[in-house]
Amino acid sequence: MISSQKLTRLFRYTANPQCIGVNRKRDMAKKTASTRKTTAKASSNKNTQGQESWGRRLRRGLFKLLVKTVLWASLVAILVGAGYLYYLDRNISKTFEGRRWSVPAQVYAQPLELFPGKRLTNSQLQEELARLGYRKTADLSAPGSYQPIPGGVNVHLRSFAFMEATRPSTRLQVMFVGRQIQRMNSSGKPLDLIRLEPAVIGSFFPSHGEDRVILAPDQVPDLLANGLKAVEDRTFDEHKGFSITGIARAALVNLRSGKRQQGGSTLTQQLVKSYFLTNERTIERKLRELAMAIILEMRFSKEDLLTAYINEIFLGQNGARAIHGFGLGAQYYFNKPLNELPPDQIATLISIIRGPSYYNPFRHPERTLQRRNRILDTFRDDGLISQDAHQRVIGKPLGVVDSPNSGGAYYPAFMDLVRMELRERYSAKDLRSQGLRIFTTLNPRTQENAQQAVSRTLKAIEQGRAPSQRDLQASTVVADTQTGEVLALVGGRRGRVDGFNRALNAQRPVGSVIKPLIVLTALENGYDWSSLVNDEEITLIPPNGEPWSPRNYDGKSRGELPIIKALALSLNLATVDLGNRVGIGTVQARFTDLLGYAAKNRYPSFFLGAEAMSPLRLLELYGNFASGGFRVSPKSVIAVLDEQGNALSHYPFALEQTIDPDVAMSLNQGLEIVMRRGTGRSSPYAKQGVAGKTGTSNDNRDSWFAGFDNSKLSVVWVGRDDNKPTGLTGSSGAMRIWNAMMREEGVDPLIILANENSVAIEYDTGLQATDKCADVVVLPITRPDTLPIKPGCNIKVGLGQRLRSIFGR
């Protein structure tokens, strides 16, 4: 039904045609507007939906890109990590394997030979035993011990593999009379000869000054192996390179104490740090340490790792020498083999691991003692030692040697000479890895005496001097007069510290010690000790050179005098006159004959020692005199054996006659007179059968002495590294060191054989005379029948009587 209102409206529209058109237009407009709104709304909705779809697609694309990036980055990281781990594995395994089985060459000193009649006192033998680390005991229960008895000493010798054969551990009794061995016996049977084991004086381990004594697993004491695990790494036998419980325990201890008292590193991690890493503390280094420790644990057995740790761990520093491993640590701190250390000394070595500087027993003995006792408590609590053993050692002092330089034998200057000789036959790699055993000529007692003589004499000379004058240096070489074997070599006043080796490498003008060469050449060319030379002022003008006017040390000249007095008083003017007569070419040709190389200085100043030489080279020159006329090159190596004890090479001494024996004997008699009557007369040993010559270079820059008795030849140099004047002559500097050496070594007098041509001549004139009418010396003269006689002298005295009157023997 249609309402009345709608009918009325409809009637109006239909009754009025205009209205019908207007209304229709209005309806059309409304419809159009509605359509537009609908279209606009639809369009708006469509745009909104498009925008929302594009945002979702963008986010979805970014997410997929991120996922892909992460996946690729992870893949790259895995590949890089795997490559790095492979690199670590290869390098770690190769380095560890090579280093673990690389056994450095061990270098030995001469063994001390004992035999009835040997010049050796009871106290000197006990000093040698102490030097080798023997312990004074009451029962000789173990090798490496000795027991003093009235008139002698009982010794329980260690076993040792000598070049010829292995000597087993032996009990020995040595009895003395006076200053020599009277008799020896072992197990009640007399002995004619036996040797102490030689001291180890060095090794050829590679790089960075690191020194070690390598131990095999069966050479490691059980207490050391178990003690290390108890103190440093209780879970060593179970963990795979790192220990979570160890890290947590260390963190808790450090948190409670408020400072770092414990580390959480396992023994394997400590080994990694020592082998491969630096001491920097970064996250990166710690992660590398962890990875390397895991790799080592995967590749090697626990026994290998523990043995490597025992051989590798850093235990101290001695100058440039780094002390690594318990084998060397035992020698350095206690002067004993590791297998002879009692529990308290093993505990001391373990205590040093935590901080070799902080727990240095030489500098901080109380601190080290406290830690050692805590470790001994751990030994007891873990059942490693008994309660009784704990009580016996807990109250002992540390027992380390007196100073860092007295534990074990370490002679770097001598080792330099050994390297020089071995370099011709062996590569550095062989010396570092093949387990060679090198037997040398070094005599530890002579070496120690020489080093102490240098250090103490320089200190005495410097007393009262200004600080700027207290930086003297010295070097000395001692050799056997007949074989050339170098018995001692000191490169500086701090002999056990690596550094510049002055005995081998310091080239300094030798001064007047060259003068015996000029005299030798003269004696070989028609001159006699009685021949006169002119000690007068002279000026020489060499070709293309400046005028040279030498002078005597005291500035005086003495006119004519015999060669023997010119040499004894070391007169420069007389020496230049003699050299000019013989000829510079002739003298330097003999220099080349005796040494094997030509002199550098071709001018007459050579006659006064303006020729730079090292102490070792000067020793070689004087070796021609001391040996009786033979060139014997200095040598330090006797033999080299491989790891199995087979001889690889021997170094026998080679003799080459360079001087007629009679002329050499004559020269040595003259050099003995130099000591008795000349520049060596202030020595307390001048009249005990020694020969020698002092030397001083220009402005007292270098002080020299070369001297010998029947068995030992020594050369000593004193000077400054900056080449400034020392204020010392040869007799006030170098000869004082020689005196100090001879005080400990004793003199083996020269054997002066009577010569049928020996004649007593007046010291001042060179004329024949006797001790009844003149101040005479007895020397060989080539033609004594032509030698004038001093007026008023009766020369009808037999040769034997003249010799006895002069020499008193």
PDB file of C-alpha atoms in Angstrom, residues 511-721:
ATOM      1  CA  GLY A 511     151.704  -3.369  21.607  1.00  0.00           C
ATOM      2  CA  SER A 512     154.989  -4.780  22.852  1.00  0.00           C
ATOM      3  CA  VAL A 513     153.836  -8.411  23.007  1.00  0.00           C
ATOM      4  CA  ILE A 514     154.792  -8.521  19.299  1.00  0.00           C
ATOM      5  CA  LYS A 515     158.482  -7.865  20.090  1.00  0.00           C
ATOM      6  CA  PRO A 516     159.474 -11.548  20.603  1.00  0.00           C
ATOM      7  CA  LEU A 517     158.589 -12.057  16.924  1.00  0.00           C
ATOM      8  CA  ILE A 518     161.182  -9.434  15.884  1.00  0.00           C
ATOM      9  CA  VAL A 519     163.775 -11.019  18.167  1.00  0.00           C
ATOM     10  CA  LEU A 520     162.968 -14.507  16.834  1.00  0.00           C
ATOM     11  CA  THR A 521     163.470 -13.324  13.256  1.00  0.00           C
ATOM     12  CA  ALA A 522     166.778 -11.732  14.248  1.00  0.00           C
ATOM     13  CA  LEU A 523     168.009 -14.909  15.978  1.00  0.00           C
ATOM     14  CA  GLU A 524     167.190 -16.849  12.791  1.00  0.00           C
ATOM     15  CA  ASN A 525     169.130 -14.364  10.675  1.00  0.00           C
ATOM     16  CA  GLY A 526     172.572 -14.226  12.242  1.00  0.00           C
ATOM     17  CA  TYR A 527     171.945 -12.256  15.422  1.00  0.00           C
ATOM     18  CA  ASP A 528     172.612 -13.398  18.998  1.00  0.00           C
ATOM     19  CA  TRP A 529     171.308 -12.301  22.373  1.00  0.00           C
ATOM     20  CA  SER A 530     174.618 -10.517  22.844  1.00  0.00           C
ATOM     21  CA  SER A 531     174.303  -8.563  19.580  1.00  0.00           C
ATOM     22  CA  LEU A 532     174.174  -4.825  20.164  1.00  0.00           C
ATOM     23  CA  VAL A 533     171.380  -2.569  18.978  1.00  0.00           C
ATOM     24  CA  ASN A 534     170.955   1.200  19.188  1.00  0.00           C
ATOM     25  CA  ASP A 535     168.401   2.620  21.566  1.00  0.00           C
ATOM     26  CA  GLU A 536     168.578   6.097  20.071  1.00  0.00           C
ATOM     27  CA  GLU A 537     166.027   8.572  18.753  1.00  0.00           C
ATOM     28  CA  ILE A 538     165.075   7.939  15.145  1.00  0.00           C
ATOM     29  CA  THR A 539     162.700   9.392  12.564  1.00  0.00           C
ATOM     30  CA  LEU A 540     161.444   7.247   9.730  1.00  0.00           C
ATOM     31  CA  ILE A 541     159.765   8.583   6.590  1.00  0.00           C
ATOM     32  CA  PRO A 542     157.854   5.772   4.867  1.00  0.00           C
ATOM     33  CA  PRO A 543     156.929   6.092   1.173  1.00  0.00           C
ATOM     34  CA  ASN A 544     153.817   8.217   0.770  1.00  0.00           C
ATOM     35  CA  GLY A 545     153.586   8.558   4.529  1.00  0.00           C
ATOM     36  CA  GLU A 546     154.199  11.051   7.313  1.00  0.00           C
ATOM     37  CA  PRO A 547     157.424  11.078   9.351  1.00  0.00           C
ATOM     38  CA  TRP A 548     157.311   8.718  12.320  1.00  0.00           C
ATOM     39  CA  SER A 549     159.386   9.286  15.454  1.00  0.00           C
ATOM     40  CA  PRO A 550     158.867   6.524  18.034  1.00  0.00           C
ATOM     41  CA  ARG A 551     159.952   6.917  21.632  1.00  0.00           C
ATOM     42  CA  ASN A 552     160.455   4.755  24.674  1.00  0.00           C
ATOM     43  CA  TYR A 553     157.731   4.491  27.302  1.00  0.00           C
ATOM     44  CA  ASP A 554     159.759   6.602  29.778  1.00  0.00           C
ATOM     45  CA  GLY A 555     160.924   9.046  27.080  1.00  0.00           C
ATOM     46  CA  LYS A 556     164.609   8.167  27.601  1.00  0.00           C
ATOM     47  CA  SER A 557     167.154   6.556  25.312  1.00  0.00           C
ATOM     48  CA  ARG A 558     169.961   4.248  26.474  1.00  0.00           C
ATOM     49  CA  GLY A 559     172.431   3.999  23.620  1.00  0.00           C
ATOM     50  CA  GLU A 560     173.997   0.668  22.667  1.00  0.00           C
ATOM     51  CA  LEU A 561     172.870  -2.431  24.532  1.00  0.00           C
ATOM     52  CA  PRO A 562     172.439  -6.164  23.875  1.00  0.00           C
ATOM     53  CA  ILE A 563     169.243  -7.577  22.405  1.00  0.00           C
ATOM     54  CA  ILE A 564     168.377  -9.407  25.629  1.00  0.00           C
ATOM     55  CA  LYS A 565     168.264  -6.179  27.633  1.00  0.00           C
ATOM     56  CA  ALA A 566     166.333  -4.393  24.904  1.00  0.00           C
ATOM     57  CA  LEU A 567     163.697  -7.122  24.999  1.00  0.00           C
ATOM     58  CA  ALA A 568     163.615  -7.410  28.786  1.00  0.00           C
ATOM     59  CA  LEU A 569     163.069  -3.667  29.238  1.00  0.00           C
ATOM     60  CA  SER A 570     160.772  -3.514  26.183  1.00  0.00           C
ATOM     61  CA  LEU A 571     162.672  -0.627  24.632  1.00  0.00           C
ATOM     62  CA  ASN A 572     160.896   0.733  21.575  1.00  0.00           C
ATOM     63  CA  LEU A 573     163.820   2.533  19.964  1.00  0.00           C
ATOM     64  CA  ALA A 574     166.084  -0.511  20.179  1.00  0.00           C
ATOM     65  CA  THR A 575     163.337  -2.746  18.785  1.00  0.00           C
ATOM     66  CA  VAL A 576     162.764  -0.450  15.792  1.00  0.00           C
ATOM     67  CA  ASP A 577     166.509  -0.422  15.143  1.00  0.00           C
ATOM     68  CA  LEU A 578     166.626  -4.245  15.219  1.00  0.00           C
ATOM     69  CA  GLY A 579     163.541  -4.529  13.042  1.00  0.00           C
ATOM     70  CA  ASN A 580     164.979  -2.190  10.440  1.00  0.00           C
ATOM     71  CA  ARG A 581     168.192  -4.200  10.338  1.00  0.00           C
ATOM     72  CA  VAL A 582     166.337  -7.478   9.802  1.00  0.00           C
ATOM     73  CA  GLY A 583     163.798  -5.894   7.458  1.00  0.00           C
ATOM     74  CA  ILE A 584     160.044  -5.391   7.710  1.00  0.00           C
ATOM     75  CA  GLY A 585     159.461  -7.889   4.898  1.00  0.00           C
ATOM     76  CA  THR A 586     161.468 -10.624   6.643  1.00  0.00           C
ATOM     77  CA  VAL A 587     159.695 -10.076   9.960  1.00  0.00           C
ATOM     78  CA  GLN A 588     156.232 -10.097   8.419  1.00  0.00           C
ATOM     79  CA  ALA A 589     157.038 -13.205   6.380  1.00  0.00           C
ATOM     80  CA  ARG A 590     157.677 -15.000   9.699  1.00  0.00           C
ATOM     81  CA  PHE A 591     154.412 -13.570  11.020  1.00  0.00           C
ATOM     82  CA  THR A 592     152.612 -15.217   8.098  1.00  0.00           C
ATOM     83  CA  ASP A 593     154.494 -18.496   8.593  1.00  0.00           C
ATOM     84  CA  LEU A 594     153.531 -18.689  12.266  1.00  0.00           C
ATOM     85  CA  LEU A 595     149.880 -17.654  11.901  1.00  0.00           C
ATOM     86  CA  GLY A 596     148.853 -18.531   8.369  1.00  0.00           C
ATOM     87  CA  TYR A 597     147.715 -15.048   7.361  1.00  0.00           C
ATOM     88  CA  ALA A 598     149.438 -11.787   6.460  1.00  0.00           C
ATOM     89  CA  ALA A 599     149.758  -8.761   8.696  1.00  0.00           C
ATOM     90  CA  LYS A 600     147.636  -5.745   7.820  1.00  0.00           C
ATOM     91  CA  ASN A 601     150.147  -3.049   8.816  1.00  0.00           C
ATOM     92  CA  ARG A 602     153.006  -2.861   6.310  1.00  0.00           C
ATOM     93  CA  TYR A 603     154.852  -0.028   8.059  1.00  0.00           C
ATOM     94  CA  PRO A 604     157.658  -0.059  10.676  1.00  0.00           C
ATOM     95  CA  SER A 605     155.121   0.760  13.399  1.00  0.00           C
ATOM     96  CA  PHE A 606     154.372  -2.974  13.160  1.00  0.00           C
ATOM     97  CA  PHE A 607     157.593  -3.521  15.162  1.00  0.00           C
ATOM     98  CA  LEU A 608     155.926  -1.863  18.161  1.00  0.00           C
ATOM     99  CA  GLY A 609     152.652  -3.753  17.910  1.00  0.00           C
ATOM    100  CA  ALA A 610     150.566  -1.434  15.746  1.00  0.00           C
ATOM    101  CA  GLU A 611     148.752  -4.534  14.509  1.00  0.00           C
ATOM    102  CA  ALA A 612     145.233  -5.356  15.679  1.00  0.00           C
ATOM    103  CA  MET A 613     144.736  -8.942  16.869  1.00  0.00           C
ATOM    104  CA  SER A 614     142.261 -10.807  19.037  1.00  0.00           C
ATOM    105  CA  PRO A 615     143.442 -12.572  22.201  1.00  0.00           C
ATOM    106  CA  LEU A 616     142.821 -15.929  20.493  1.00  0.00           C
ATOM    107  CA  ARG A 617     145.028 -14.960  17.535  1.00  0.00           C
ATOM    108  CA  LEU A 618     147.797 -13.766  19.846  1.00  0.00           C
ATOM    109  CA  LEU A 619     147.545 -17.066  21.713  1.00  0.00           C
ATOM    110  CA  GLU A 620     148.087 -18.859  18.412  1.00  0.00           C
ATOM    111  CA  LEU A 621     151.219 -16.791  17.746  1.00  0.00           C
ATOM    112  CA  TYR A 622     152.685 -17.532  21.180  1.00  0.00           C
ATOM    113  CA  GLY A 623     151.738 -21.183  20.806  1.00  0.00           C
ATOM    114  CA  ASN A 624     154.655 -21.468  18.364  1.00  0.00           C
ATOM    115  CA  PHE A 625     156.997 -20.411  21.190  1.00  0.00           C
ATOM    116  CA  ALA A 626     155.436 -22.304  24.103  1.00  0.00           C
ATOM    117  CA  SER A 627     155.261 -25.612  22.197  1.00  0.00           C
ATOM    118  CA  GLY A 628     158.983 -25.554  21.439  1.00  0.00           C
ATOM    119  CA  GLY A 629     158.683 -24.494  17.823  1.00  0.00           C
ATOM    120  CA  PHE A 630     155.446 -26.002  16.512  1.00  0.00           C
ATOM    121  CA  ARG A 631     152.347 -24.395  15.138  1.00  0.00           C
ATOM    122  CA  VAL A 632     149.402 -25.882  17.032  1.00  0.00           C
ATOM    123  CA  SER A 633     146.127 -24.162  16.223  1.00  0.00           C
ATOM    124  CA  PRO A 634     143.882 -23.561  19.237  1.00  0.00           C
ATOM    125  CA  LYS A 635     141.120 -26.166  19.391  1.00  0.00           C
ATOM    126  CA  SER A 636     138.056 -26.654  21.558  1.00  0.00           C
ATOM    127  CA  VAL A 637     136.445 -29.855  20.225  1.00  0.00           C
ATOM    128  CA  ILE A 638     137.834 -33.348  20.832  1.00  0.00           C
ATOM    129  CA  ALA A 639     135.115 -35.546  19.309  1.00  0.00           C
ATOM    130  CA  VAL A 640     131.473 -35.624  18.226  1.00  0.00           C
ATOM    131  CA  LEU A 641     129.266 -38.663  18.878  1.00  0.00           C
ATOM    132  CA  ASP A 642     125.790 -39.399  17.601  1.00  0.00           C
ATOM    133  CA  GLU A 643     122.808 -40.200  19.817  1.00  0.00           C
ATOM    134  CA  GLN A 644     123.757 -43.898  19.900  1.00  0.00           C
ATOM    135  CA  GLY A 645     127.334 -43.154  20.970  1.00  0.00           C
ATOM    136  CA  ASN A 646     129.002 -43.745  17.594  1.00  0.00           C
ATOM    137  CA  ALA A 647     131.892 -41.443  16.751  1.00  0.00           C
ATOM    138  CA  LEU A 648     131.056 -39.069  13.892  1.00  0.00           C
ATOM    139  CA  SER A 649     134.278 -37.101  13.925  1.00  0.00           C
ATOM    140  CA  HIS A 650     137.491 -36.730  15.896  1.00  0.00           C
ATOM    141  CA  TYR A 651     139.524 -33.549  16.124  1.00  0.00           C
ATOM    142  CA  PRO A 652     143.145 -34.621  16.712  1.00  0.00           C
ATOM    143  CA  PHE A 653     145.683 -31.864  17.174  1.00  0.00           C
ATOM    144  CA  ALA A 654     147.937 -31.257  14.176  1.00  0.00           C
ATOM    145  CA  LEU A 655     151.592 -30.271  14.548  1.00  0.00           C
ATOM    146  CA  GLU A 656     153.580 -28.255  12.039  1.00  0.00           C
ATOM    147  CA  GLN A 657     157.153 -27.345  12.848  1.00  0.00           C
ATOM    148  CA  THR A 658     157.643 -23.634  12.351  1.00  0.00           C
ATOM    149  CA  ILE A 659     160.762 -22.853  14.412  1.00  0.00           C
ATOM    150  CA  ASP A 660     163.985 -24.777  14.888  1.00  0.00           C
ATOM    151  CA  PRO A 661     163.699 -26.385  18.357  1.00  0.00           C
ATOM    152  CA  ASP A 662     167.035 -24.916  19.499  1.00  0.00           C
ATOM    153  CA  VAL A 663     166.007 -21.423  18.429  1.00  0.00           C
ATOM    154  CA  ALA A 664     162.604 -21.848  20.129  1.00  0.00           C
ATOM    155  CA  MET A 665     164.325 -22.996  23.320  1.00  0.00           C
ATOM    156  CA  SER A 666     166.654 -19.999  23.140  1.00  0.00           C
ATOM    157  CA  LEU A 667     163.726 -17.588  22.668  1.00  0.00           C
ATOM    158  CA  ASN A 668     161.919 -19.096  25.655  1.00  0.00           C
ATOM    159  CA  GLN A 669     165.029 -18.649  27.800  1.00  0.00           C
ATOM    160  CA  GLY A 670     165.064 -15.027  26.771  1.00  0.00           C
ATOM    161  CA  LEU A 671     161.379 -14.636  27.687  1.00  0.00           C
ATOM    162  CA  GLU A 672     162.111 -16.182  31.077  1.00  0.00           C
ATOM    163  CA  ILE A 673     164.721 -13.492  31.623  1.00  0.00           C
ATOM    164  CA  VAL A 674     162.113 -10.897  30.594  1.00  0.00           C
ATOM    165  CA  MET A 675     160.047 -12.131  33.547  1.00  0.00           C
ATOM    166  CA  ARG A 676     162.964 -12.285  35.998  1.00  0.00           C
ATOM    167  CA  ARG A 677     164.768  -9.107  34.993  1.00  0.00           C
ATOM    168  CA  GLY A 678     162.456  -7.054  32.835  1.00  0.00           C
ATOM    169  CA  THR A 679     158.880  -5.789  32.640  1.00  0.00           C
ATOM    170  CA  GLY A 680     157.538  -8.982  34.239  1.00  0.00           C
ATOM    171  CA  ARG A 681     159.707  -8.798  37.352  1.00  0.00           C
ATOM    172  CA  SER A 682     156.870  -7.462  39.560  1.00  0.00           C
ATOM    173  CA  SER A 683     155.005 -10.757  39.241  1.00  0.00           C
ATOM    174  CA  PRO A 684     155.304 -13.007  42.300  1.00  0.00           C
ATOM    175  CA  TYR A 685     155.885 -15.881  39.862  1.00  0.00           C
ATOM    176  CA  ALA A 686     158.630 -14.141  37.855  1.00  0.00           C
ATOM    177  CA  LYS A 687     161.405 -16.363  39.262  1.00  0.00           C
ATOM    178  CA  GLN A 688     159.485 -19.647  39.319  1.00  0.00           C
ATOM    179  CA  GLY A 689     160.222 -20.799  35.787  1.00  0.00           C
ATOM    180  CA  VAL A 690     157.745 -18.863  33.652  1.00  0.00           C
ATOM    181  CA  ALA A 691     158.200 -16.979  30.365  1.00  0.00           C
ATOM    182  CA  GLY A 692     156.210 -14.002  29.211  1.00  0.00           C
ATOM    183  CA  LYS A 693     155.939 -10.543  27.740  1.00  0.00           C
ATOM    184  CA  THR A 694     153.869  -7.482  28.620  1.00  0.00           C
ATOM    185  CA  GLY A 695     152.382  -5.090  26.087  1.00  0.00           C
ATOM    186  CA  THR A 696     150.849  -1.620  26.110  1.00  0.00           C
ATOM    187  CA  SER A 697     149.318   0.192  23.146  1.00  0.00           C
ATOM    188  CA  ASN A 698     149.432   3.950  22.503  1.00  0.00           C
ATOM    189  CA  ASP A 699     148.022   6.179  25.241  1.00  0.00           C
ATOM    190  CA  ASN A 700     147.617   3.132  27.510  1.00  0.00           C
ATOM    191  CA  ARG A 701     144.452   2.095  25.686  1.00  0.00           C
ATOM    192  CA  ASP A 702     145.242  -1.621  25.752  1.00  0.00           C
ATOM    193  CA  SER A 703     147.005  -3.679  28.399  1.00  0.00           C
ATOM    194  CA  TRP A 704     148.333  -7.090  27.299  1.00  0.00           C
ATOM    195  CA  PHE A 705     150.194 -10.030  28.775  1.00  0.00           C
ATOM    196  CA  ALA A 706     151.193 -13.330  27.191  1.00  0.00           C
ATOM    197  CA  GLY A 707     152.867 -15.891  29.414  1.00  0.00           C
ATOM    198  CA  PHE A 708     153.460 -19.615  29.776  1.00  0.00           C
ATOM    199  CA  ASP A 709     154.974 -22.267  31.978  1.00  0.00           C
ATOM    200  CA  ASN A 710     155.625 -25.880  31.028  1.00  0.00           C
ATOM    201  CA  SER A 711     151.940 -26.831  30.628  1.00  0.00           C
ATOM    202  CA  LYS A 712     149.751 -23.735  30.155  1.00  0.00           C
ATOM    203  CA  LEU A 713     149.886 -20.735  27.834  1.00  0.00           C
ATOM    204  CA  SER A 714     147.757 -17.690  28.685  1.00  0.00           C
ATOM    205  CA  VAL A 715     146.933 -14.427  26.923  1.00  0.00           C
ATOM    206  CA  VAL A 716     145.193 -11.611  28.812  1.00  0.00           C
ATOM    207  CA  TRP A 717     143.804  -8.310  27.512  1.00  0.00           C
ATOM    208  CA  VAL A 718     142.469  -5.376  29.535  1.00  0.00           C
ATOM    209  CA  GLY A 719     140.883  -2.275  28.023  1.00  0.00           C
ATOM    210  CA  ARG A 720     137.685  -0.359  27.451  1.00  0.00           C
ATOM    211  CA  ASP A 721     135.005  -1.009  24.881  1.00  0.00           C
TER     212      ASP A 721
END
